[in-house]
Backbone as numpy.savetxt, mean C-alpha at the origin, in Angstrom:
# Nx Ny Nz CAx CAy CAz Cx Cy Cz
12.58 7.95 16.34 13.36 7.79 15.13 13.42 9.15 14.45
14.55 9.46 13.88 14.72 10.75 13.23 13.94 10.82 11.94
13.66 12.06 11.51 12.94 12.27 10.25 13.68 11.70 9.06
15.00 11.83 9.05 15.79 11.30 7.93 15.70 9.78 7.85
15.73 9.13 9.00 15.63 7.67 9.02 14.23 7.24 8.59
13.19 7.99 9.01 11.82 7.70 8.57 11.72 7.78 7.05
12.30 8.82 6.46 12.27 8.98 5.01 12.97 7.81 4.34
14.11 7.41 4.87 14.86 6.29 4.31 14.04 5.00 4.36
13.37 4.75 5.49 12.54 3.55 5.63 11.39 3.59 4.64
10.73 4.74 4.51 9.60 4.88 3.58 10.04 4.62 2.15
11.13 5.25 1.73 11.62 5.10 0.36 12.03 3.65 0.09
12.70 3.03 1.05 13.14 1.64 0.86 11.95 0.69 0.73
10.93 0.88 1.54 9.77 0.00 1.49 9.00 0.21 0.20
8.80 1.46 -0.20 8.10 1.74 -1.45 8.86 1.15 -2.63
10.18 1.32 -2.66 10.98 0.76 -3.75 10.87 -0.75 -3.78
10.96 -1.39 -2.64 10.86 -2.85 -2.56 9.50 -3.33 -3.07
8.44 -2.69 -2.62 7.10 -3.12 -3.02 6.86 -2.88 -4.50
7.24 -1.72 -5.01 7.00 -1.40 -6.42 7.81 -2.33 -7.33
9.06 -2.57 -7.00 9.89 -3.47 -7.82 9.31 -4.87 -7.83
8.82 -5.34 -6.68 8.24 -6.68 -6.60 6.94 -6.78 -7.39
6.25 -5.66 -7.60 4.97 -5.70 -8.28 5.09 -5.88 -9.78
6.20 -5.49 -10.36 6.32 -5.55 -11.82 6.71 -6.93 -12.33
7.12 -7.82 -11.47 7.46 -9.16 -11.92 6.49 -10.16 -11.29
6.19 -11.23 -12.00 5.27 -12.23 -11.45 5.80 -12.82 -10.15
4.88 -13.00 -9.21 5.27 -13.62 -7.95 4.14 -14.52 -7.48
4.53 -15.62 -6.87 3.54 -16.57 -6.36 2.97 -16.03 -5.06
1.66 -16.09 -4.94 0.98 -15.68 -3.72 0.75 -16.92 -2.88
1.37 -16.97 -1.74 1.23 -18.13 -0.86 -0.10 -18.02 -0.12
-0.98 -18.98 -0.33 -2.29 -18.95 0.32 -2.16 -19.13 1.84
-1.06 -19.72 2.27 -0.88 -19.92 3.70 -0.23 -18.71 4.39
0.07 -17.67 3.62 0.69 -16.46 4.18 -0.34 -15.69 4.99
-0.33 -15.89 6.28 -1.30 -15.24 7.15 -0.75 -13.96 7.78
0.48 -13.65 7.48 1.10 -12.46 8.08 1.26 -11.32 7.08
0.38 -11.22 6.10 0.45 -10.18 5.09 0.27 -8.80 5.70
-0.33 -8.72 6.86 -0.61 -7.45 7.52 0.56 -6.97 8.37
1.60 -7.79 8.52 2.68 -7.47 9.46 3.46 -6.20 9.08
3.89 -6.06 7.82 4.64 -4.87 7.41 3.82 -3.59 7.60
2.56 -3.54 7.16 1.77 -2.34 7.42 1.60 -2.06 8.92
1.46 -3.12 9.72 1.31 -2.93 11.16 2.58 -2.33 11.78
3.73 -2.81 11.35 5.00 -2.27 11.86 5.14 -0.80 11.46
4.83 -0.49 10.19 4.90 0.91 9.75 3.93 1.79 10.54
2.72 1.29 10.74 1.73 2.05 11.52 2.20 2.28 12.94
2.78 1.25 13.56 3.31 1.39 14.91 4.45 2.42 14.96
5.33 2.35 13.98 6.44 3.31 13.93 5.92 4.74 13.77
4.81 4.90 13.05 4.26 6.23 12.81 3.62 6.82 14.07
2.95 5.99 14.85 2.20 6.52 16.00 2.96 6.47 17.32
4.09 5.84 17.35 4.78 5.66 18.64 5.48 6.91 19.14
5.78 7.85 18.29 6.47 9.07 18.71 5.54 10.26 18.56
5.73 11.27 19.40 4.91 12.48 19.23 5.26 13.18 17.92
4.31 13.94 17.39 4.57 14.68 16.18 3.74 14.22 14.99
2.91 13.22 15.20 2.05 12.75 14.12 1.06 13.84 13.71
0.59 14.58 14.72 -0.34 15.69 14.49 0.38 16.99 14.83
0.24 17.99 13.97 0.86 19.31 14.17 0.23 19.97 15.40
1.04 20.21 16.43 0.51 20.78 17.67 0.01 22.21 17.50
0.51 22.93 16.50 0.04 24.30 16.25 -1.31 24.31 15.54
-1.64 23.26 14.83 -2.91 23.16 14.08 -3.47 21.75 14.24
-3.88 21.37 15.45 -4.27 19.97 15.66 -5.50 19.53 14.85
-6.49 20.39 14.72 -7.70 20.00 14.00 -7.43 19.84 12.50
-6.79 20.84 11.92 -6.46 20.77 10.50 -5.51 19.64 10.19
-4.56 19.44 11.08 -3.59 18.37 10.89 -4.25 17.00 10.96
-5.13 16.83 11.94 -5.84 15.55 12.08 -6.75 15.30 10.88
-7.40 16.35 10.39 -8.28 16.21 9.22 -7.47 15.82 7.99
-6.35 16.49 7.76 -5.51 16.16 6.61 -4.90 14.77 6.75
-4.56 14.39 7.96 -4.04 13.04 8.20 -5.12 12.00 7.87
-6.34 12.25 8.31 -7.44 11.32 8.03 -7.69 11.21 6.52
-7.67 12.34 5.82 -7.84 12.32 4.37 -6.70 11.53 3.73
-5.48 11.73 4.23 -4.33 11.00 3.70 -4.46 9.50 3.90
-4.95 9.08 5.06 -5.12 7.65 5.32 -6.22 7.08 4.41
-7.32 7.82 4.24 -8.39 7.36 3.34 -7.87 7.27 1.91
-7.11 8.27 1.47 -6.51 8.22 0.13 -5.57 7.01 0.00
-4.82 6.74 1.06 -3.94 5.57 1.06 -4.71 4.27 0.94
-5.81 4.15 1.67 -6.64 2.95 1.58 -7.23 2.78 0.18
-7.73 3.88 -0.37 -8.31 3.83 -1.72 -7.25 3.52 -2.77
-6.10 4.14 -2.64 -5.00 3.88 -3.58 -4.55 2.43 -3.51
-4.40 1.92 -2.30 -3.98 0.53 -2.13 -4.97 -0.46 -2.72
-6.26 -0.22 -2.49 -7.28 -1.11 -3.04 -7.30 -1.01 -4.57
-7.19 0.21 -5.09 -7.15 0.39 -6.54 -5.94 -0.28 -7.15
-4.82 -0.16 -6.47 -3.58 -0.79 -6.90 -3.77 -2.30 -7.01
-4.39 -2.90 -5.99 -4.59 -4.34 -5.98 -5.55 -4.79 -7.08
-6.54 -3.96 -7.40 -7.50 -4.34 -8.44 -6.90 -4.28 -9.83
-5.79 -3.57 -9.98 -5.14 -3.51 -11.29 -4.18 -4.68 -11.52
-3.91 -5.43 -10.49 -2.98 -6.55 -10.60 -3.64 -7.71 -11.35
-2.86 -8.37 -12.17 -3.32 -9.57 -12.85 -3.10 -10.76 -11.92
-4.13 -11.59 -11.74 -4.04 -12.77 -10.88 -4.45 -13.99 -11.70
-3.68 -15.06 -11.58 -3.97 -16.28 -12.33 -3.43 -17.48 -11.57
-3.84 -18.67 -12.03 -3.29 -19.90 -11.47 -2.47 -20.60 -12.54
-1.44 -21.29 -12.10 -0.64 -22.07 -13.05 -1.20 -23.49 -13.11
-0.53 -24.35 -13.86 -1.02 -25.71 -14.05 -1.00 -26.53 -12.77
-0.23 -26.10 -11.77 -0.19 -26.79 -10.49 -1.22 -26.25 -9.51
-1.98 -25.24 -9.92 -2.99 -24.64 -9.04 -2.45 -23.53 -8.15
-1.17 -23.15 -8.33 -0.59 -22.07 -7.54 -1.09 -20.71 -8.06
-1.39 -19.81 -7.15 -1.89 -18.49 -7.52 -0.71 -17.53 -7.68
-0.72 -16.80 -8.79 0.33 -15.84 -9.11 -0.29 -14.47 -9.33
0.53 -13.44 -9.18 0.08 -12.07 -9.50 1.24 -11.32 -10.15
0.86 -10.31 -10.91 1.86 -9.44 -11.53 1.18 -8.11 -11.86
1.96 -7.06 -11.74 1.45 -5.75 -12.10 1.45 -5.56 -13.60
0.61 -4.65 -14.05 0.52 -4.29 -15.46 0.81 -2.80 -15.55
0.74 -2.26 -16.77 1.00 -0.84 -16.93 -0.02 -0.01 -16.15
-1.25 -0.49 -16.05 -2.28 0.25 -15.31 -1.98 0.23 -13.80
-1.24 -0.76 -13.34 -0.81 -0.81 -11.93 0.12 0.36 -11.65
1.04 0.60 -12.56 1.96 1.73 -12.41 1.19 3.05 -12.44
0.20 3.14 -13.33 -0.63 4.35 -13.40 -1.37 4.57 -12.07
-1.93 3.50 -11.50 -2.63 3.62 -10.23 -1.69 4.09 -9.13
-0.48 3.54 -9.12 0.49 3.93 -8.10 0.89 5.40 -8.27
1.17 5.83 -9.50 1.57 7.22 -9.76 0.42 8.17 -9.41
-0.81 7.78 -9.76 -1.97 8.61 -9.43 -2.12 8.76 -7.92
-1.97 7.66 -7.20 -2.05 7.71 -5.74 -0.96 8.60 -5.14
0.26 8.48 -5.66 1.35 9.33 -5.17 1.07 10.79 -5.49
0.52 11.05 -6.67 0.17 12.43 -7.04 -0.89 13.01 -6.12
-1.89 12.21 -5.78 -2.92 12.67 -4.85 -2.31 12.99 -3.48
-1.40 12.13 -3.05 -0.76 12.36 -1.76 0.10 13.62 -1.78
0.84 13.83 -2.88 1.63 15.06 -3.00 0.72 16.28 -3.01
-0.42 16.16 -3.70 -1.39 17.26 -3.71 -1.90 17.57 -2.31
-2.15 16.53 -1.52 -2.60 16.72 -0.14 -1.53 17.43 0.68
-0.28 17.05 0.48 0.80 17.71 1.20 0.95 19.16 0.73
0.68 19.42 -0.54 0.69 20.79 -1.05 -0.38 21.63 -0.38
-1.56 21.06 -0.22 -2.64 21.77 0.49 -2.23 22.06 1.92
-1.60 21.08 2.57 -1.13 21.28 3.94 -0.15 22.44 4.03
0.76 22.52 3.08 1.73 23.62 3.08 1.02 24.94 2.88
0.05 24.97 1.97 -0.68 26.22 1.70 -1.45 26.72 2.91
-1.99 25.83 3.71 -2.76 26.25 4.88 -1.89 26.32 6.14
-0.61 26.02 6.01 0.32 26.17 7.12 0.35 25.01 8.10
-0.11 23.85 7.69 -0.11 22.67 8.55 1.10 21.82 8.21
1.80 21.38 9.24 2.98 20.53 9.03 2.57 19.06 9.10
2.74 18.35 8.00 2.56 16.90 7.97 3.95 16.29 7.82
4.42 15.67 8.87 5.78 15.15 8.86 5.88 13.74 8.28
7.05 13.16 8.48 7.32 11.84 7.93 6.45 10.77 8.59
6.02 11.01 9.82 5.16 10.03 10.48 3.81 9.93 9.79
3.29 11.07 9.32 2.03 11.05 8.57 2.21 10.29 7.26
3.34 10.51 6.61 3.62 9.78 5.38 3.72 8.29 5.65
4.39 7.93 6.73 4.55 6.52 7.08 3.19 5.88 7.35
2.30 6.61 8.01 0.97 6.07 8.31 0.15 5.89 7.03
0.26 6.83 6.10 -0.49 6.68 4.84 0.10 5.55 3.98
1.41 5.38 4.01 2.02 4.25 3.29 1.56 2.94 3.92
1.48 2.89 5.26 0.99 1.69 5.93 -0.44 1.38 5.51
-1.29 2.41 5.42 -2.68 2.21 4.98 -2.72 1.71 3.54
-1.87 2.28 2.69 -1.82 1.85 1.29 -1.43 0.38 1.18
-0.38 -0.01 1.88 0.09 -1.40 1.81 -0.92 -2.37 2.43
-1.57 -1.94 3.51 -2.58 -2.78 4.14 -3.74 -3.04 3.18
-4.23 -1.99 2.54 -5.35 -2.15 1.61 -4.93 -2.93 0.37
-3.73 -2.66 -0.14 -3.26 -3.37 -1.34 -3.12 -4.86 -1.07
-2.41 -5.21 -0.03 -2.15 -6.61 0.23 -3.42 -7.33 0.68
-4.23 -6.68 1.50 -5.48 -7.30 1.92 -6.40 -7.57 0.74
-6.54 -6.60 -0.15 -7.38 -6.78 -1.33 -6.79 -7.84 -2.25
-5.49 -7.83 -2.42 -4.84 -8.82 -3.28 -5.02 -10.23 -2.73
-4.86 -10.40 -1.43 -5.04 -11.72 -0.82 -6.49 -12.18 -0.93
-7.43 -11.25 -0.76 -8.85 -11.58 -0.91 -9.14 -12.02 -2.34
-8.62 -11.27 -3.30 -8.82 -11.63 -4.71 -8.20 -12.99 -5.02
-7.03 -13.26 -4.43 -6.35 -14.54 -4.68 -7.18 -15.70 -4.15
-7.89 -15.50 -3.06 -8.74 -16.57 -2.52 -9.94 -16.84 -3.41
-10.33 -15.86 -4.23 -11.49 -16.01 -5.10 -11.15 -16.73 -6.41
-9.86 -16.83 -6.72 -9.43 -17.44 -7.99 -9.63 -18.95 -7.91
-10.26 -19.47 -8.92 -10.47 -20.92 -9.02 -9.29 -21.53 -9.76
-8.73 -22.61 -9.23 -7.61 -23.26 -9.93 -8.05 -23.80 -11.28
-7.15 -23.73 -12.22 -7.40 -24.30 -13.53 -6.53 -25.55 -13.65
-7.19 -26.68 -13.75 -6.48 -27.94 -13.85 -6.60 -28.46 -15.28
-5.54 -29.07 -15.73 -5.57 -29.68 -17.06 -6.12 -31.10 -16.93
-7.11 -31.36 -17.73 -7.72 -32.68 -17.74 -7.49 -33.28 -19.11
-7.08 -34.53 -19.12 -6.85 -35.20 -20.40 -8.16 -35.28 -21.18
-8.06 -35.21 -22.51 -9.25 -35.19 -23.37 -10.09 -36.45 -23.19
-9.49 -37.55 -22.92 -10.25 -38.79 -22.79 -10.70 -39.08 -21.37
-10.29 -38.27 -20.40 -10.58 -38.69 -19.06 -11.09 -37.69 -18.17
């Protein structure tokens, strides 16, 4: 896949995920395929050569590993900032708050800083590296969010007399 198409896919997925986070959405407890989108992105990132800079393989691999760890930490932090609750029917819902946006912006800033370091040391981190770190972010975010949703106890309304 071309670099331009990779960038388009990354931007589209990030926009979709961020827009969905700001409005309340029901979390389906039976959704067992939450890992599918991150898996597809990860597969797209590793299936073509160029994930690691051939001129600087060690530095590139190290920066890629740091990027993936930052993505995992950002995704988990993002999920912990989400508000999770149950409605009167026992359905679990989530919605982002202002701190969710702060977590996302901070994570993006850290990633841009990492790419700045790569440029300064002469290592090329291409769109595949970005796609892999986005996959790690989404995997950690959704996995943590689904785990948190399983921990929520339903709140049922009970009549005062019964």
